[in-house]
Amino acid sequence: MSDNKINLMNMGPEELSDFCVSLGEKPFRATQLLKWIYQYGVTDFNEMSNIKKDLRAHLCEIACIRAPEIVSEQRSADGTIKWALNVGDNQLVETVLIPEEDRNTLCISTQVGCPVKCSFCRTGAQGFNRNLKVFEIIGQVFCAASRVGFVRGGQEKPISNIVMMGMGEPLLNLENVLKVTKILLSDYAFGLSKRRVTISTSGIAPVINKLAGRVDVALALSLHAPNDELRDILVPVNKKYKIKEVLDSVKNYLDKSNANCGRVTIEYVLLDHVNDSTDHAHELARLLKDVPCKINLIPFNSHDASDYKKPSNSRIDRFYKVLFDYGFTVVTRTTRGDDIAAACGQLAGQVKDRILKNQNAKIESITV
Ligand code: SAH
Ligand code: SF4
């Protein structure tokens, strides 16, 4: 019964090494296991030819390698693929592959739902159930790779970039996210370079401070408003961590990180007549004048849980131009996978909301 067995996919590289040592083995066995699992996609210990027979037999008895099961796959006309994965108890999380000319980006989820409840986000509208475990997060990468090819699977274009921009707030699931990040960066596993892994956050300032020095990957901050008054409404966690505190924590992180050439990516969802005027753009430029950053403008992706609208192209262009003229690097993100509800903020999965049932579990008590 695999249920009683230890799932090695639930371990970061260090834990896996400790596990091997606990079996009386040398720590390097962990590097062999990592390679088999994440570079070749092998989950049967008997196929791991460089691991001695008696150890393979012992591993078969006590351990397993198990990712969540894929329950559906949808392909968009633009090549985007969305998978729904079963994480038990009738709950689903979604992961999205965005193929481009020069890269294959996978957008992964870190929580079942999200407790931050940004007013424009489909995931937030569903409520929050729980943090995803390590195997449920890295398992998304494993499942996607099992469809499009592992690094050593002979495929021309394996997954090249990971963005934690799916369902959930990664920094409210810090320890698991750190273990996953180590698997993504490890040369024995996915071997991605640090600039190709992005953690996106709504701005949990104390956790951003904690990240500094513990991990070095690209950081994206979902800002969405140039002042606290507006951000309090759009990103409710702002009532707890104000813009200044968040930007200070980001600068702290950048002091110790060179993953993204010392810059943070500022994400700004453009909502028609809410945060998209040229005055907002000037205010944003003033706010960010001392923050090394590039700015991603994300025209709002509509969904059935929101009345916000995407601005007209001319409003988007005007906003862009103001920032560009100040000298910022600005990119307006093109919508991908809209026809299969796989674009930013459209991911829904299937969530049994625990916050609704438990009034004590408000965002204030969930953050560190
Ligand atoms: N919780 C994290 C990461 C997941 S959300 C965060 O908020 O950063 C990933 C990005 O999608 C965020 O920048 C988020 O603000 C944006 N987003 C959410 N809903 C959206 C929508 N309906 N349209 C466009 N972008 C959206
Ligand atoms: Fe959560 Fe990010 Fe959606 Fe906000 S935008 S509700 S933080 S997933």
Short mmCIF file of C-alpha atoms and ligand atoms in Angstrom, two decimals:
data_model
loop_
_atom_site.label_atom_id
_atom_site.label_comp_id
_atom_site.label_asym_id
_atom_site.label_seq_id
_atom_site.Cartn_x
_atom_site.Cartn_y
_atom_site.Cartn_z
CA MET A 1 0.00 0.00 0.00
CA SER A 2 1.72 3.19 -1.16
CA ASP A 3 -0.29 5.20 1.39
CA ASN A 4 1.81 3.93 4.28
CA LYS A 5 5.05 4.50 2.45
CA ILE A 6 7.30 7.53 2.68
CA ASN A 7 6.84 9.68 -0.42
CA LEU A 8 10.29 10.83 -1.53
CA MET A 9 8.72 13.56 -3.66
CA ASN A 10 7.67 15.22 -0.43
CA MET A 11 11.31 15.87 0.53
CA GLY A 12 13.67 18.69 -0.36
CA PRO A 13 17.25 17.73 -1.34
CA GLU A 14 18.54 18.04 2.23
CA GLU A 15 15.80 15.88 3.72
CA LEU A 16 16.37 13.29 1.03
CA SER A 17 20.03 13.22 1.90
CA ASP A 18 19.18 12.80 5.62
CA PHE A 19 16.77 10.03 4.69
CA CYS A 20 19.51 8.15 2.80
CA VAL A 21 21.86 8.54 5.76
CA SER A 22 19.12 7.20 8.08
CA LEU A 23 19.11 4.05 5.93
CA GLY A 24 22.85 3.65 6.51
CA GLU A 25 23.69 4.96 3.02
CA LYS A 26 26.03 7.70 1.88
CA PRO A 27 24.38 11.09 1.26
CA PHE A 28 25.26 10.90 -2.47
CA ARG A 29 22.47 8.33 -2.90
CA ALA A 30 20.14 11.31 -2.66
CA THR A 31 21.71 12.85 -5.75
CA GLN A 32 21.13 9.60 -7.64
CA LEU A 33 17.50 9.54 -6.54
CA LEU A 34 17.01 13.19 -7.50
CA LYS A 35 18.39 12.54 -10.98
CA TRP A 36 16.19 9.52 -11.58
CA ILE A 37 13.07 11.27 -10.41
CA TYR A 38 13.42 14.78 -11.79
CA GLN A 39 15.72 14.35 -14.80
CA TYR A 40 14.49 11.02 -16.14
CA GLY A 41 10.96 10.91 -14.67
CA VAL A 42 11.50 7.45 -13.17
CA THR A 43 9.26 6.53 -10.23
CA ASP A 44 9.97 2.79 -10.02
CA PHE A 45 13.01 2.06 -7.84
CA ASN A 46 13.64 -1.14 -9.82
CA GLU A 47 14.52 0.93 -12.89
CA MET A 48 17.25 2.85 -11.04
CA SER A 49 20.11 0.83 -12.43
CA ASN A 50 22.97 2.49 -10.55
CA ILE A 51 21.38 1.82 -7.16
CA LYS A 52 22.36 -1.55 -5.70
CA LYS A 53 19.74 -4.27 -5.73
CA ASP A 54 19.23 -4.74 -1.99
CA LEU A 55 18.73 -0.99 -1.49
CA ARG A 56 16.23 -0.90 -4.35
CA ALA A 57 14.30 -3.74 -2.73
CA HIS A 58 14.34 -1.94 0.64
CA LEU A 59 13.17 1.32 -0.96
CA CYS A 60 10.32 -0.53 -2.69
CA GLU A 61 9.19 -1.75 0.72
CA ILE A 62 9.29 1.50 2.65
CA ALA A 63 9.11 4.34 0.14
CA CYS A 64 7.33 5.55 -2.98
CA ILE A 65 7.61 8.40 -5.47
CA ARG A 66 4.20 9.87 -6.03
CA ALA A 67 2.95 13.06 -7.69
CA PRO A 68 -0.69 14.17 -7.60
CA GLU A 69 -2.80 12.66 -10.33
CA ILE A 70 -3.71 14.70 -13.44
CA VAL A 71 -7.49 14.75 -13.77
CA SER A 72 -7.83 16.96 -16.82
CA GLU A 73 -5.81 18.59 -19.56
CA GLN A 74 -7.03 21.54 -21.64
CA ARG A 75 -5.19 22.97 -24.62
CA SER A 76 -5.66 26.56 -25.73
CA ALA A 77 -5.62 27.65 -29.36
CA ASP A 78 -2.40 29.58 -28.56
CA GLY A 79 -0.60 26.45 -27.31
CA THR A 80 -1.09 27.07 -23.58
CA ILE A 81 -1.90 23.87 -21.66
CA LYS A 82 -3.75 23.79 -18.34
CA TRP A 83 -3.76 20.73 -16.10
CA ALA A 84 -5.97 20.16 -13.09
CA LEU A 85 -4.46 17.94 -10.41
CA ASN A 86 -6.27 16.09 -7.69
CA VAL A 87 -4.85 16.92 -4.27
CA GLY A 88 -7.32 14.73 -2.40
CA ASP A 89 -10.61 15.32 -0.64
CA ASN A 90 -12.18 16.32 -3.96
CA GLN A 91 -9.98 19.38 -4.33
CA LEU A 92 -8.19 20.42 -7.50
CA VAL A 93 -5.31 22.75 -8.18
CA GLU A 94 -4.25 24.04 -11.57
CA THR A 95 -0.93 24.42 -13.32
CA VAL A 96 -0.36 26.09 -16.67
CA LEU A 97 2.32 25.66 -19.34
CA ILE A 98 2.97 28.69 -21.53
CA PRO A 99 5.13 27.76 -24.53
CA GLU A 100 6.98 30.61 -26.24
CA GLU A 101 9.63 30.80 -28.98
CA ASP A 102 12.57 30.71 -26.63
CA ARG A 103 11.15 29.20 -23.44
CA ASN A 104 8.61 26.88 -21.85
CA THR A 105 7.24 28.56 -18.74
CA LEU A 106 5.27 26.62 -16.15
CA CYS A 107 3.02 28.55 -13.79
CA ILE A 108 2.53 26.56 -10.58
CA SER A 109 0.15 26.78 -7.63
CA THR A 110 1.25 26.83 -4.00
CA GLN A 111 -2.04 26.74 -2.06
CA VAL A 112 -5.53 25.31 -2.43
CA GLY A 113 -7.30 28.63 -3.00
CA CYS A 114 -5.82 31.77 -1.44
CA PRO A 115 -6.50 33.59 1.84
CA VAL A 116 -5.36 37.02 0.56
CA LYS A 117 -8.57 37.54 -1.42
CA CYS A 118 -7.50 40.27 -3.82
CA SER A 119 -10.68 41.84 -5.11
CA PHE A 120 -9.97 41.11 -8.80
CA CYS A 121 -8.66 37.53 -8.52
CA ARG A 122 -10.62 34.39 -9.33
CA THR A 123 -8.52 32.26 -6.97
CA GLY A 124 -9.07 34.71 -4.10
CA ALA A 125 -12.83 34.65 -4.69
CA GLN A 126 -12.88 30.93 -3.98
CA GLY A 127 -11.55 31.17 -0.46
CA PHE A 128 -8.74 29.17 1.05
CA ASN A 129 -8.42 25.61 2.18
CA ARG A 130 -4.81 24.70 2.89
CA ASN A 131 -1.17 24.94 1.91
CA LEU A 132 0.07 22.52 -0.70
CA LYS A 133 2.66 19.99 0.41
CA VAL A 134 6.07 19.75 -1.26
CA PHE A 135 5.04 16.79 -3.46
CA GLU A 136 1.89 18.61 -4.51
CA ILE A 137 3.91 21.62 -5.71
CA ILE A 138 6.95 19.94 -7.26
CA GLY A 139 4.53 17.26 -8.48
CA GLN A 140 3.00 19.89 -10.79
CA VAL A 141 6.38 20.31 -12.46
CA PHE A 142 6.84 16.55 -12.56
CA CYS A 143 3.41 16.01 -14.14
CA ALA A 144 3.97 18.73 -16.73
CA ALA A 145 7.40 17.31 -17.55
CA SER A 146 5.87 13.85 -17.90
CA ARG A 147 3.75 15.33 -20.71
CA VAL A 148 6.24 17.63 -22.43
CA GLY A 149 9.53 15.92 -21.60
CA PHE A 150 12.12 15.66 -18.84
CA VAL A 151 15.57 17.25 -19.21
CA ARG A 152 17.07 13.84 -19.98
CA GLY A 153 14.05 12.63 -21.87
CA GLY A 154 15.50 13.64 -25.24
CA GLN A 155 12.94 16.42 -25.66
CA GLU A 156 14.05 19.57 -27.42
CA LYS A 157 12.18 21.98 -25.18
CA PRO A 158 11.81 20.85 -21.58
CA ILE A 159 10.39 23.25 -18.99
CA SER A 160 12.82 26.18 -18.83
CA ASN A 161 11.15 28.67 -16.45
CA ILE A 162 9.00 28.34 -13.36
CA VAL A 163 6.77 31.11 -12.04
CA MET A 164 4.89 30.74 -8.77
CA MET A 165 1.95 32.67 -10.13
CA GLY A 166 -0.76 30.04 -10.05
CA MET A 167 -3.24 29.59 -7.23
CA GLY A 168 -2.18 30.84 -3.81
CA GLU A 169 0.29 33.11 -2.06
CA PRO A 170 3.70 31.37 -2.04
CA LEU A 171 5.04 33.29 0.94
CA LEU A 172 2.25 32.00 3.17
CA ASN A 173 3.65 28.51 2.49
CA LEU A 174 7.28 29.44 2.98
CA GLU A 175 8.98 26.24 4.17
CA ASN A 176 7.46 24.07 1.44
CA VAL A 177 8.13 26.71 -1.21
CA LEU A 178 11.79 26.85 -0.14
CA LYS A 179 12.16 23.08 -0.43
CA VAL A 180 10.53 23.13 -3.86
CA THR A 181 12.83 25.95 -4.94
CA LYS A 182 15.86 23.91 -3.91
CA ILE A 183 14.65 21.00 -6.08
CA LEU A 184 14.14 23.38 -9.00
CA LEU A 185 17.64 24.83 -8.64
CA SER A 186 19.54 21.62 -7.80
CA ASP A 187 21.88 20.47 -10.55
CA TYR A 188 20.87 16.92 -9.67
CA ALA A 189 17.18 17.69 -10.21
CA PHE A 190 15.71 20.32 -12.56
CA GLY A 191 18.91 22.37 -12.57
CA LEU A 192 17.20 25.67 -13.43
CA SER A 193 19.20 28.86 -13.10
CA LYS A 194 18.03 31.23 -10.38
CA ARG A 195 16.89 33.87 -12.84
CA ARG A 196 14.47 31.34 -14.35
CA VAL A 197 12.57 30.73 -11.11
CA THR A 198 10.22 33.47 -9.94
CA ILE A 199 8.37 33.79 -6.65
CA SER A 200 5.44 36.17 -7.01
CA THR A 201 3.97 37.70 -3.87
CA SER A 202 1.17 40.02 -2.87
CA GLY A 203 3.62 41.57 -0.39
CA ILE A 204 3.95 39.65 2.88
CA ALA A 205 6.70 41.99 4.16
CA PRO A 206 8.06 39.97 7.12
CA VAL A 207 8.37 36.87 4.96
CA ILE A 208 10.12 38.81 2.17
CA ASN A 209 12.59 39.90 4.86
CA LYS A 210 13.04 36.27 5.87
CA LEU A 211 13.67 35.23 2.28
CA ALA A 212 16.67 37.50 2.03
CA GLY A 213 19.72 35.30 2.29
CA ARG A 214 17.74 32.04 2.44
CA VAL A 215 17.04 31.80 -1.24
CA ASP A 216 18.14 33.65 -4.36
CA VAL A 217 15.57 33.56 -7.14
CA ALA A 218 13.72 36.25 -9.06
CA LEU A 219 11.08 38.09 -7.04
CA ALA A 220 7.88 39.61 -8.38
CA LEU A 221 5.76 41.97 -6.30
CA SER A 222 2.06 42.27 -7.12
CA LEU A 223 1.62 45.97 -6.40
CA HIS A 224 -1.46 46.98 -8.43
CA ALA A 225 -1.88 50.43 -6.85
CA PRO A 226 0.34 53.46 -6.30
CA ASN A 227 -1.05 54.36 -2.86
CA ASP A 228 -2.23 52.60 0.31
CA GLU A 229 -5.79 53.86 0.05
CA LEU A 230 -6.39 52.08 -3.25
CA ARG A 231 -4.20 49.08 -2.46
CA ASP A 232 -6.14 48.45 0.77
CA ILE A 233 -9.14 47.75 -1.45
CA LEU A 234 -7.46 45.77 -4.23
CA VAL A 235 -4.99 43.74 -2.15
CA PRO A 236 -6.50 43.48 1.36
CA VAL A 237 -3.26 42.25 2.96
CA ASN A 238 -2.09 45.84 2.41
CA LYS A 239 -4.08 46.82 5.51
CA LYS A 240 -1.52 44.84 7.45
CA TYR A 241 1.65 45.47 5.44
CA LYS A 242 1.64 48.95 3.94
CA ILE A 243 3.37 49.78 0.67
CA LYS A 244 6.39 51.41 2.32
CA GLU A 245 7.05 48.41 4.56
CA VAL A 246 6.67 46.06 1.60
CA LEU A 247 9.01 48.06 -0.65
CA ASP A 248 11.57 48.24 2.17
CA SER A 249 11.44 44.46 2.51
CA VAL A 250 11.88 44.10 -1.25
CA LYS A 251 14.96 46.37 -1.16
CA ASN A 252 16.29 44.19 1.67
CA TYR A 253 15.82 41.13 -0.49
CA LEU A 254 17.48 42.77 -3.49
CA ASP A 255 20.51 43.65 -1.38
CA LYS A 256 21.19 39.93 -1.06
CA SER A 257 19.95 38.71 -4.46
CA ASN A 258 21.36 39.01 -7.94
CA ALA A 259 18.98 36.51 -9.55
CA ASN A 260 17.24 39.18 -11.59
CA CYS A 261 20.17 41.61 -12.01
CA GLY A 262 19.25 43.17 -8.68
CA ARG A 263 15.74 44.09 -9.85
CA VAL A 264 12.26 43.17 -8.70
CA THR A 265 9.43 42.72 -11.19
CA ILE A 266 6.53 44.94 -10.25
CA GLU A 267 3.22 43.48 -11.40
CA TYR A 268 0.36 45.85 -11.99
CA VAL A 269 -3.05 44.57 -13.05
CA LEU A 270 -4.78 47.27 -15.10
CA LEU A 271 -8.44 47.65 -14.06
CA ASP A 272 -10.57 49.96 -16.15
CA HIS A 273 -11.15 53.32 -14.42
CA VAL A 274 -9.90 51.93 -11.09
CA ASN A 275 -6.09 52.13 -11.15
CA ASP A 276 -5.30 52.90 -14.80
CA SER A 277 -5.37 56.71 -15.15
CA THR A 278 -2.31 58.71 -16.17
CA ASP A 279 -2.37 60.26 -12.66
CA HIS A 280 -2.00 56.75 -11.24
CA ALA A 281 0.90 56.15 -13.64
CA HIS A 282 2.68 59.34 -12.48
CA GLU A 283 2.09 58.42 -8.85
CA LEU A 284 3.46 54.91 -9.51
CA ALA A 285 6.55 56.38 -11.17
CA ARG A 286 7.20 58.60 -8.12
CA LEU A 287 6.68 55.65 -5.76
CA LEU A 288 9.13 53.43 -7.64
CA LYS A 289 11.80 56.01 -8.42
CA ASP A 290 14.28 54.44 -5.98
CA VAL A 291 13.27 50.82 -6.48
CA PRO A 292 15.39 48.86 -8.99
CA CYS A 293 12.62 47.25 -10.99
CA LYS A 294 10.98 46.42 -14.22
CA ILE A 295 7.23 46.82 -14.52
CA ASN A 296 4.83 44.24 -15.93
CA LEU A 297 1.44 45.64 -16.84
CA ILE A 298 -1.22 42.93 -16.85
CA PRO A 299 -4.49 43.96 -18.50
CA PHE A 300 -7.24 42.50 -16.31
CA ASN A 301 -8.39 39.03 -17.33
CA SER A 302 -12.12 38.87 -16.83
CA HIS A 303 -13.89 36.04 -15.02
CA ASP A 304 -17.34 35.36 -13.64
CA ALA A 305 -16.46 36.29 -10.04
CA SER A 306 -15.66 39.93 -10.79
CA ASP A 307 -17.23 43.08 -12.21
CA TYR A 308 -13.93 44.76 -13.05
CA LYS A 309 -13.20 45.41 -16.71
CA LYS A 310 -10.11 45.39 -18.85
CA PRO A 311 -9.18 48.95 -19.95
CA SER A 312 -9.30 49.92 -23.61
CA ASN A 313 -6.05 49.55 -25.55
CA SER A 314 -5.65 53.32 -25.68
CA ARG A 315 -5.86 53.59 -21.87
CA ILE A 316 -3.34 50.75 -21.53
CA ASP A 317 -1.01 52.45 -24.03
CA ARG A 318 -1.27 55.83 -22.25
CA PHE A 319 -0.43 54.25 -18.90
CA TYR A 320 2.50 52.43 -20.48
CA LYS A 321 3.83 55.57 -22.11
CA VAL A 322 3.90 57.60 -18.90
CA LEU A 323 6.06 54.98 -17.21
CA PHE A 324 8.22 54.49 -20.29
CA ASP A 325 8.90 58.21 -20.49
CA TYR A 326 10.20 58.19 -16.91
CA GLY A 327 12.75 55.63 -18.11
CA PHE A 328 11.27 52.46 -16.60
CA THR A 329 11.54 49.11 -18.34
CA VAL A 330 7.87 48.34 -18.94
CA VAL A 331 6.23 45.32 -20.54
CA THR A 332 2.54 44.92 -21.23
CA ARG A 333 1.86 41.24 -20.79
CA THR A 334 -0.08 39.57 -23.55
CA THR A 335 -2.92 37.38 -22.41
CA ARG A 336 -2.32 33.66 -22.91
CA GLY A 337 -4.73 30.78 -22.52
CA ASP A 338 -7.78 33.02 -22.08
CA ASP A 339 -10.03 30.56 -23.97
CA ILE A 340 -9.38 27.82 -21.38
CA ALA A 341 -9.43 30.17 -18.34
CA ALA A 342 -5.69 29.69 -17.86
CA ALA A 343 -4.64 33.35 -17.89
CA CYS A 344 -3.33 35.20 -14.81
CA GLY A 345 -5.95 35.30 -12.10
CA GLN A 346 -8.40 32.99 -13.85
CA LEU A 347 -7.30 29.80 -12.13
CA ALA A 348 -10.03 28.29 -10.05
CA GLY A 349 -9.41 24.58 -9.49
CA GLN A 350 -11.83 23.27 -6.94
CA VAL A 351 -11.56 24.55 -3.40
CA LYS A 352 -13.45 23.77 -0.24
CA ASP A 353 -13.20 27.09 1.54
CA ARG A 354 -12.19 26.66 5.16
CA ILE A 355 -12.10 30.35 5.99
CA LEU A 356 -15.80 30.66 5.41
CA LYS A 357 -16.40 27.87 7.88
CA ASN A 358 -13.88 29.04 10.42
CA GLN A 359 -14.23 32.74 11.09
CA ASN A 360 -11.10 32.76 13.27
CA ALA A 361 -8.87 31.82 10.38
CA LYS A 362 -8.70 35.31 8.94
CA ILE A 363 -5.74 36.47 6.92
CA GLU A 364 -4.39 38.28 10.00
CA SER A 365 -3.94 35.00 11.85
CA ILE A 366 -2.57 33.09 8.90
CA THR A 367 0.36 35.36 8.22
CA VAL A 368 3.54 34.91 10.24
N1 SAH B 1 -0.40 35.24 -4.98
C1 SAH B 1 0.69 35.64 -5.76
C2 SAH B 1 0.93 34.79 -6.98
C3 SAH B 1 -0.29 34.32 -7.71
S1 SAH B 1 -1.24 35.55 -8.53
C4 SAH B 1 0.56 37.11 -6.15
O1 SAH B 1 -0.49 37.68 -5.95
O2 SAH B 1 1.55 37.65 -6.63
C5 SAH B 1 -0.25 35.88 -9.97
C6 SAH B 1 -0.49 37.23 -10.61
O3 SAH B 1 -1.75 37.27 -11.28
C7 SAH B 1 -0.52 38.34 -9.62
O4 SAH B 1 0.26 39.45 -10.03
C8 SAH B 1 -1.96 38.68 -9.58
O5 SAH B 1 -2.19 39.94 -9.07
C9 SAH B 1 -2.38 38.49 -10.99
N2 SAH B 1 -3.83 38.42 -11.18
C10 SAH B 1 -4.73 37.92 -10.32
N3 SAH B 1 -5.98 38.02 -10.84
C11 SAH B 1 -5.85 38.57 -12.07
C12 SAH B 1 -6.77 38.89 -13.12
N4 SAH B 1 -8.06 38.63 -13.01
N5 SAH B 1 -6.28 39.46 -14.23
C13 SAH B 1 -4.94 39.67 -14.38
N6 SAH B 1 -4.04 39.36 -13.44
C14 SAH B 1 -4.48 38.84 -12.29
FE1 SF4 B 2 -4.04 35.33 -3.76
FE2 SF4 B 2 -2.36 36.30 -5.62
FE3 SF4 B 2 -4.99 35.95 -6.15
FE4 SF4 B 2 -4.22 37.89 -4.47
S1 SF4 B 2 -3.73 37.73 -6.66
S2 SF4 B 2 -5.91 36.44 -4.14
S3 SF4 B 2 -2.49 36.91 -3.45
S4 SF4 B 2 -3.52 34.36 -5.72
#
